[in-house]
GROMACS .gro file of C-alpha atoms in nm:
model
  336
    1MET     CA    1   1.690  -2.043   0.357
    2TYR     CA    2   1.344  -1.944   0.477
    3LYS     CA    3   1.218  -2.226   0.702
    4MET     CA    4   0.855  -2.325   0.737
    5SER     CA    5   0.690  -2.358   1.078
    6ASN     CA    6   0.348  -2.318   1.234
    7ASN     CA    7   0.437  -2.024   1.457
    8PRO     CA    8   0.418  -1.669   1.317
    9THR     CA    9   0.690  -1.545   1.551
   10SER     CA   10   0.928  -1.815   1.435
   11LYS     CA   11   0.864  -1.704   1.077
   12PHE     CA   12   0.998  -1.362   1.169
   13GLN     CA   13   1.300  -1.507   1.348
   14ASP     CA   14   1.411  -1.658   1.017
   15VAL     CA   15   1.421  -1.314   0.855
   16PRO     CA   16   1.777  -1.178   0.810
   17TRP     CA   17   1.897  -0.997   1.124
   18LYS     CA   18   1.926  -0.654   0.961
   19HIS     CA   19   1.558  -0.659   0.867
   20ARG     CA   20   1.458  -0.785   1.212
   21PHE     CA   21   1.662  -0.508   1.373
   22PHE     CA   22   1.512  -0.239   1.150
   23SER     CA   23   1.158  -0.370   1.204
   24SER     CA   24   1.211  -0.383   1.580
   25MET     CA   25   1.337  -0.027   1.574
   26ILE     CA   26   1.032   0.093   1.379
   27GLY     CA   27   0.806  -0.100   1.615
   28PHE     CA   28   0.972   0.066   1.913
   29ALA     CA   29   0.926   0.409   1.756
   30VAL     CA   30   0.560   0.344   1.675
   31SER     CA   31   0.486   0.228   2.031
   32PHE     CA   32   0.661   0.517   2.203
   33SER     CA   33   0.536   0.784   1.964
   34ARG     CA   34   0.170   0.714   2.046
   35ARG     CA   35   0.034   0.947   2.310
   36SER     CA   36  -0.248   0.860   2.550
   37ASP     CA   37  -0.468   1.130   2.394
   38GLY     CA   38  -0.462   0.952   2.055
   39THR     CA   39  -0.203   1.175   1.891
   40ILE     CA   40   0.146   1.090   1.765
   41ASN     CA   41   0.476   1.241   1.876
   42ARG     CA   42   0.618   1.309   1.532
   43TYR     CA   43   0.956   1.413   1.671
   44ILE     CA   44   1.014   1.066   1.818
   45MET     CA   45   0.882   0.889   1.509
   46ASN     CA   46   1.095   1.094   1.272
   47LEU     CA   47   1.409   0.996   1.461
   48PHE     CA   48   1.356   0.638   1.341
   49ASP     CA   49   1.184   0.698   1.007
   50PHE     CA   50   1.494   0.727   0.790
   51LYS     CA   51   1.445   0.888   0.449
   52ALA     CA   52   1.593   0.813   0.107
   53PRO     CA   53   1.666   1.116  -0.113
   54PRO     CA   54   1.570   1.108  -0.483
   55SER     CA   55   1.849   0.979  -0.708
   56GLN     CA   56   1.889   1.132  -1.054
   57GLN     CA   57   2.178   0.895  -1.115
   58PRO     CA   58   2.063   0.534  -1.164
   59PHE     CA   59   2.078   0.330  -0.844
   60ASP     CA   60   2.020  -0.041  -0.893
   61GLY     CA   61   1.891   0.036  -1.242
   62VAL     CA   62   1.633   0.295  -1.130
   63LYS     CA   63   1.628   0.676  -1.127
   64THR     CA   64   1.400   0.876  -0.898
   65SER     CA   65   1.273   1.233  -0.869
   66ASP     CA   66   1.006   1.416  -0.669
   67THR     CA   67   0.721   1.622  -0.817
   68VAL     CA   68   0.518   1.859  -0.599
   69VAL     CA   69   0.142   1.857  -0.654
   70ASP     CA   70   0.037   2.085  -0.365
   71ALA     CA   71   0.306   2.231  -0.141
   72THR     CA   72   0.051   2.356   0.115
   73ARG     CA   73  -0.024   1.998   0.221
   74ASN     CA   74   0.311   1.838   0.133
   75LEU     CA   75   0.140   1.646  -0.146
   76TYR     CA   76   0.398   1.511  -0.388
   77PHE     CA   77   0.491   1.192  -0.564
   78ARG     CA   78   0.819   1.014  -0.611
   79LEU     CA   79   0.875   0.903  -0.970
   80PHE     CA   80   1.068   0.578  -1.027
   81LEU     CA   81   1.205   0.536  -1.378
   82PRO     CA   82   1.363   0.214  -1.507
   83SER     CA   83   1.685   0.347  -1.659
   84LEU     CA   84   1.721   0.068  -1.917
   85ASN     CA   85   1.362   0.056  -2.043
   86GLN     CA   86   1.346   0.182  -2.403
   87ASP     CA   87   1.007   0.032  -2.495
   88ASP     CA   88   0.754   0.250  -2.674
   89ASP     CA   89   0.477   0.170  -2.426
   90VAL     CA   90   0.582   0.164  -2.063
   91PRO     CA   91   0.304   0.093  -1.811
   92VAL     CA   92   0.262   0.304  -1.500
   93ILE     CA   93   0.181   0.207  -1.141
   94VAL     CA   94   0.031   0.469  -0.908
   95TYR     CA   95   0.144   0.340  -0.569
   96PHE     CA   96   0.031   0.411  -0.212
   97HIS     CA   97   0.260   0.316   0.075
   98GLY     CA   98   0.146   0.142   0.393
   99GLY     CA   99   0.173   0.258   0.753
  100GLY     CA  100  -0.181   0.243   0.887
  101PHE     CA  101  -0.263   0.587   0.738
  102ALA     CA  102  -0.053   0.733   1.022
  103TYR     CA  103   0.312   0.646   0.955
  104LEU     CA  104   0.583   0.653   0.687
  105SER     CA  105   0.604   0.849   0.361
  106ALA     CA  106   0.694   0.803  -0.003
  107SER     CA  107   1.055   0.883   0.088
  108SER     CA  108   1.078   0.643   0.386
  109ILE     CA  109   1.350   0.388   0.317
  110PRO     CA  110   1.123   0.078   0.324
  111CYS     CA  111   0.876   0.241   0.082
  112ASP     CA  112   1.147   0.374  -0.148
  113ASP     CA  113   1.324   0.038  -0.152
  114PHE     CA  114   1.009  -0.161  -0.234
  115CYS     CA  115   0.906   0.072  -0.517
  116ARG     CA  116   1.258   0.061  -0.657
  117ARG     CA  117   1.250  -0.318  -0.663
  118LEU     CA  118   0.901  -0.319  -0.813
  119CYS     CA  119   1.010  -0.076  -1.084
  120LYS     CA  120   1.313  -0.284  -1.174
  121LYS     CA  121   1.115  -0.611  -1.181
  122THR     CA  122   0.815  -0.493  -1.383
  123GLY     CA  123   0.983  -0.231  -1.601
  124ALA     CA  124   0.698   0.005  -1.514
  125VAL     CA  125   0.713   0.371  -1.417
  126ILE     CA  126   0.615   0.397  -1.052
  127ILE     CA  127   0.438   0.705  -0.912
  128SER     CA  128   0.460   0.673  -0.533
  129VAL     CA  129   0.222   0.913  -0.360
  130ASN     CA  130   0.308   1.102  -0.043
  131TYR     CA  131  -0.020   1.172   0.136
  132TRP     CA  132  -0.134   1.338   0.459
  133LEU     CA  133  -0.120   1.128   0.774
  134ALA     CA  134  -0.365   1.059   1.056
  135PRO     CA  135  -0.453   1.153   1.325
  136GLU     CA  136  -0.362   1.509   1.228
  137HIS     CA  137  -0.558   1.458   0.907
  138LYS     CA  138  -0.839   1.208   0.931
  139TYR     CA  139  -1.060   1.045   0.669
  140PRO     CA  140  -1.111   1.137   0.387
  141SER     CA  141  -0.787   1.340   0.358
  142GLN     CA  142  -0.578   1.044   0.238
  143TYR     CA  143  -0.833   0.945  -0.027
  144ASP     CA  144  -0.855   1.305  -0.147
  145ASP     CA  145  -0.476   1.327  -0.171
  146GLY     CA  146  -0.456   1.006  -0.371
  147PHE     CA  147  -0.729   1.108  -0.611
  148ASP     CA  148  -0.580   1.456  -0.654
  149VAL     CA  149  -0.250   1.302  -0.766
  150LEU     CA  150  -0.438   1.083  -1.012
  151LYS     CA  151  -0.618   1.390  -1.150
  152PHE     CA  152  -0.286   1.577  -1.165
  153ILE     CA  153  -0.143   1.301  -1.383
  154ASP     CA  154  -0.458   1.297  -1.596
  155ASP     CA  155  -0.448   1.675  -1.643
  156ASN     CA  156  -0.074   1.683  -1.713
  157ALA     CA  157  -0.037   1.379  -1.935
  158ASN     CA  158   0.224   1.552  -2.149
  159ALA     CA  159   0.417   1.710  -1.863
  160LYS     CA  160   0.794   1.697  -1.880
  161ASN     CA  161   0.819   1.513  -1.548
  162LEU     CA  162   0.669   1.201  -1.712
  163PRO     CA  163   0.877   1.011  -1.971
  164LEU     CA  164   0.757   1.035  -2.330
  165ASN     CA  165   0.721   0.656  -2.362
  166VAL     CA  166   0.487   0.614  -2.065
  167ASN     CA  167   0.146   0.476  -2.162
  168LEU     CA  168  -0.126   0.615  -1.934
  169LYS     CA  169  -0.376   0.379  -2.096
  170GLN     CA  170  -0.186   0.100  -1.921
  171CYS     CA  171  -0.220   0.236  -1.570
  172PHE     CA  172  -0.231   0.026  -1.255
  173ILE     CA  173  -0.318   0.145  -0.907
  174ALA     CA  174  -0.154  -0.038  -0.618
  175GLY     CA  175  -0.066  -0.027  -0.253
  176ASP     CA  176   0.037  -0.231   0.047
  177SER     CA  177  -0.150  -0.251   0.379
  178ALA     CA  178  -0.320   0.088   0.429
  179GLY     CA  179  -0.202   0.170   0.077
  180GLY     CA  180  -0.407  -0.123  -0.052
  181ASN     CA  181  -0.713   0.027   0.117
  182LEU     CA  182  -0.628   0.362  -0.041
  183ALA     CA  183  -0.588   0.203  -0.384
  184HIS     CA  184  -0.941   0.059  -0.364
  185HIS     CA  185  -1.111   0.381  -0.257
  186VAL     CA  186  -0.916   0.599  -0.501
  187ALA     CA  187  -1.007   0.356  -0.781
  188VAL     CA  188  -1.376   0.391  -0.687
  189LYS     CA  189  -1.348   0.772  -0.700
  190ALA     CA  190  -1.168   0.751  -1.036
  191CYS     CA  191  -1.437   0.524  -1.183
  192GLU     CA  192  -1.709   0.764  -1.071
  193TYR     CA  193  -1.520   1.072  -1.194
  194GLY     CA  194  -1.420   0.957  -1.541
  195LEU     CA  195  -1.056   1.032  -1.625
  196ARG     CA  196  -0.968   1.154  -1.976
  197ASN     CA  197  -0.611   1.036  -2.032
  198VAL     CA  198  -0.553   0.779  -1.759
  199LYS     CA  199  -0.713   0.436  -1.795
  200LEU     CA  200  -0.702   0.214  -1.487
  201ILE     CA  201  -0.675  -0.144  -1.605
  202GLY     CA  202  -0.562  -0.315  -1.286
  203LEU     CA  203  -0.553  -0.284  -0.908
  204ILE     CA  204  -0.289  -0.456  -0.694
  205ALA     CA  205  -0.385  -0.480  -0.325
  206ILE     CA  206  -0.098  -0.625  -0.120
  207GLN     CA  207  -0.226  -0.735   0.221
  208PRO     CA  208  -0.480  -0.449   0.219
  209PHE     CA  209  -0.581  -0.290   0.549
  210PHE     CA  210  -0.953  -0.360   0.601
  211GLY     CA  211  -1.154  -0.444   0.912
  212GLY     CA  212  -1.483  -0.426   1.096
  213GLU     CA  213  -1.647  -0.445   1.435
  214GLU     CA  214  -1.663  -0.823   1.422
  215ARG     CA  215  -1.360  -1.018   1.540
  216THR     CA  216  -1.264  -1.267   1.272
  217GLU     CA  217  -1.104  -1.605   1.327
  218SER     CA  218  -0.763  -1.484   1.209
  219GLU     CA  219  -0.776  -1.183   1.443
  220THR     CA  220  -0.843  -1.402   1.746
  221ARG     CA  221  -0.605  -1.682   1.647
  222ILE     CA  222  -0.298  -1.488   1.533
  223VAL     CA  223  -0.197  -1.305   1.850
  224ASP     CA  224   0.184  -1.317   1.830
  225ALA     CA  225   0.231  -1.201   1.473
  226PRO     CA  226   0.523  -0.969   1.400
  227MET     CA  227   0.470  -0.611   1.282
  228ILE     CA  228   0.099  -0.586   1.360
  229SER     CA  229  -0.158  -0.667   1.629
  230VAL     CA  230  -0.534  -0.630   1.668
  231LYS     CA  231  -0.476  -0.377   1.945
  232GLY     CA  232  -0.257  -0.178   1.708
  233THR     CA  233  -0.502  -0.188   1.419
  234ASP     CA  234  -0.784  -0.077   1.650
  235TRP     CA  235  -0.573   0.225   1.749
  236LEU     CA  236  -0.502   0.309   1.385
  237TRP     CA  237  -0.867   0.289   1.283
  238LYS     CA  238  -0.961   0.521   1.567
  239ALA     CA  239  -0.690   0.764   1.459
  240PHE     CA  240  -0.805   0.757   1.097
  241LEU     CA  241  -1.185   0.735   1.100
  242PRO     CA  242  -1.413   1.035   1.169
  243GLU     CA  243  -1.497   1.107   1.532
  244GLY     CA  244  -1.783   0.889   1.652
  245SER     CA  245  -1.737   0.625   1.380
  246ASP     CA  246  -1.688   0.256   1.444
  247ARG     CA  247  -1.498   0.002   1.236
  248ASN     CA  248  -1.803  -0.073   1.023
  249HIS     CA  249  -1.747   0.263   0.856
  250PRO     CA  250  -1.729   0.196   0.478
  251ALA     CA  251  -1.369   0.316   0.466
  252CYS     CA  252  -1.280   0.021   0.687
  253ASN     CA  253  -1.548  -0.241   0.617
  254VAL     CA  254  -1.585  -0.197   0.242
  255PHE     CA  255  -1.862  -0.452   0.190
  256GLY     CA  256  -2.005  -0.424   0.541
  257PRO     CA  257  -2.347  -0.318   0.676
  258LYS     CA  258  -2.275   0.053   0.625
  259SER     CA  259  -2.130   0.023   0.276
  260VAL     CA  260  -2.236   0.305   0.044
  261ASP     CA  261  -2.042   0.227  -0.275
  262ASP     CA  262  -2.210  -0.014  -0.514
  263ILE     CA  263  -1.914  -0.101  -0.734
  264SER     CA  264  -2.122  -0.347  -0.937
  265ARG     CA  265  -2.232  -0.046  -1.145
  266LEU     CA  266  -1.875   0.073  -1.203
  267LYS     CA  267  -1.616  -0.030  -1.458
  268PHE     CA  268  -1.384  -0.132  -1.178
  269PRO     CA  269  -1.034  -0.252  -1.272
  270ALA     CA  270  -0.934  -0.618  -1.249
  271THR     CA  271  -0.794  -0.673  -0.901
  272MET     CA  272  -0.514  -0.884  -0.757
  273VAL     CA  273  -0.549  -0.943  -0.381
  274VAL     CA  274  -0.241  -1.067  -0.194
  275VAL     CA  275  -0.285  -1.224   0.151
  276GLY     CA  276  -0.057  -1.390   0.405
  277GLY     CA  277  -0.151  -1.681   0.628
  278PHE     CA  278   0.007  -1.523   0.937
  279ASP     CA  279  -0.152  -1.181   0.896
  280PRO     CA  280  -0.424  -1.104   1.155
  281MET     CA  281  -0.613  -0.919   0.879
  282HIS     CA  282  -0.614  -1.230   0.659
  283ASP     CA  283  -0.988  -1.293   0.690
  284TRP     CA  284  -1.082  -0.932   0.612
  285GLN     CA  285  -0.865  -0.949   0.301
  286ILE     CA  286  -1.037  -1.270   0.192
  287ARG     CA  287  -1.375  -1.100   0.245
  288TYR     CA  288  -1.258  -0.812   0.027
  289TYR     CA  289  -1.174  -1.055  -0.252
  290GLU     CA  290  -1.508  -1.232  -0.210
  291GLY     CA  291  -1.691  -0.898  -0.209
  292LEU     CA  292  -1.535  -0.806  -0.543
  293LYS     CA  293  -1.642  -1.138  -0.692
  294LYS     CA  294  -1.998  -1.096  -0.560
  295CYS     CA  295  -2.012  -0.757  -0.733
  296GLY     CA  296  -1.923  -0.928  -1.059
  297LYS     CA  297  -1.569  -0.790  -1.077
  298GLU     CA  298  -1.263  -0.969  -1.206
  299ALA     CA  299  -1.043  -1.061  -0.910
  300CYS     CA  300  -0.766  -1.309  -0.840
  301LEU     CA  301  -0.641  -1.419  -0.500
  302ILE     CA  302  -0.272  -1.479  -0.431
  303GLU     CA  303  -0.215  -1.644  -0.094
  304TYR     CA  304   0.112  -1.722   0.081
  305PRO     CA  305   0.019  -1.944   0.378
  306HIS     CA  306   0.340  -1.879   0.574
  307ALA     CA  307   0.372  -1.504   0.513
  308PHE     CA  308   0.342  -1.240   0.786
  309HIS     CA  309   0.224  -0.881   0.738
  310THR     CA  310   0.474  -0.673   0.532
  311PHE     CA  311   0.676  -0.982   0.430
  312TYR     CA  312   0.739  -0.810   0.095
  313GLY     CA  313   0.974  -0.568   0.271
  314VAL     CA  314   1.228  -0.853   0.297
  315PRO     CA  315   1.368  -0.921  -0.052
  316GLU     CA  316   1.548  -1.236   0.063
  317LEU     CA  317   1.225  -1.422   0.136
  318LYS     CA  318   1.097  -1.673  -0.120
  319GLN     CA  319   0.746  -1.528  -0.088
  320THR     CA  320   0.874  -1.183  -0.186
  321CYS     CA  321   1.029  -1.323  -0.503
  322LEU     CA  322   0.706  -1.506  -0.582
  323LEU     CA  323   0.507  -1.188  -0.522
  324MET     CA  324   0.720  -0.988  -0.765
  325GLU     CA  325   0.672  -1.256  -1.029
  326ALA     CA  326   0.297  -1.262  -0.962
  327VAL     CA  327   0.267  -0.884  -0.998
  328LYS     CA  328   0.464  -0.889  -1.320
  329GLY     CA  329   0.250  -1.172  -1.457
  330PHE     CA  330  -0.074  -0.998  -1.357
  331MET     CA  331   0.035  -0.681  -1.536
  332GLU     CA  332   0.150  -0.860  -1.848
  333ARG     CA  333  -0.177  -1.052  -1.872
  334LEU     CA  334  -0.389  -0.736  -1.858
  335ILE     CA  335  -0.164  -0.543  -2.096
  336ASN     CA  336  -0.145  -0.817  -2.356
   0.00000   0.00000   0.00000
């Protein structure tokens, strides 16, 4: 049973031991892989970033395969297919994994596991994008990778790697943490570009990674949260943003003083914003939701007061089950 308390660290202690052990191991790898010059020791990180191979045979009701978009930059996507779904119109979710723009991949076990569970719960085809990582590849490389995959799908709507019953007019774009940031910016690019076969009808931002120069109340109050810290997010923004930029860069502070995208003029998809009460980025995520509303866009806020950052990686938690139901309901509402 997941117990409630007022301490974010105690929340994490109630997580099953195998998840705590794995998270601690990843945290250790992240800390020791960061060099003083702002680069990452990929050899150390890769020792702890275990990968899941694609599975042509159904595993937990889902089959997976990898499709290369551009081998020169290791740009590919992992396709998750619900093996029992025989509907004529199957929705699709283009998904971006988290990791602060600098860690993990579409084949990393936590990312593969979450997409598999999401596929099984929603019955949707999941396209999980593997994109370039910072600091080797800074902004806007990740946004370009994400948009290029979306264009690849749009240009190859009848390709054999996509099932015949997939409905690209029922397309959602989604992501967790840094992937939620990616989903927003790729959606903006897609709205400006004008896709022919793909229609984005919804955006699902799960604890999206946003920030700014200002220190918010949640950043100063939540200092012992598991998985993430203000010091860590500052490091990640510096690794990702262009040289000489601060955290008010529009990639980070979407509706901040340096914002350049006026989404009020765009046909932006309806957006579901998921926040956790014990996430230091909580207030920035709330501001993102409020910014969407101020621009006249349809947005709904799903808040779990006792959830820490990346809680959805623990399937045993009540909040994770509620999140899966909320995503499914959000999709069904927009489709129907």
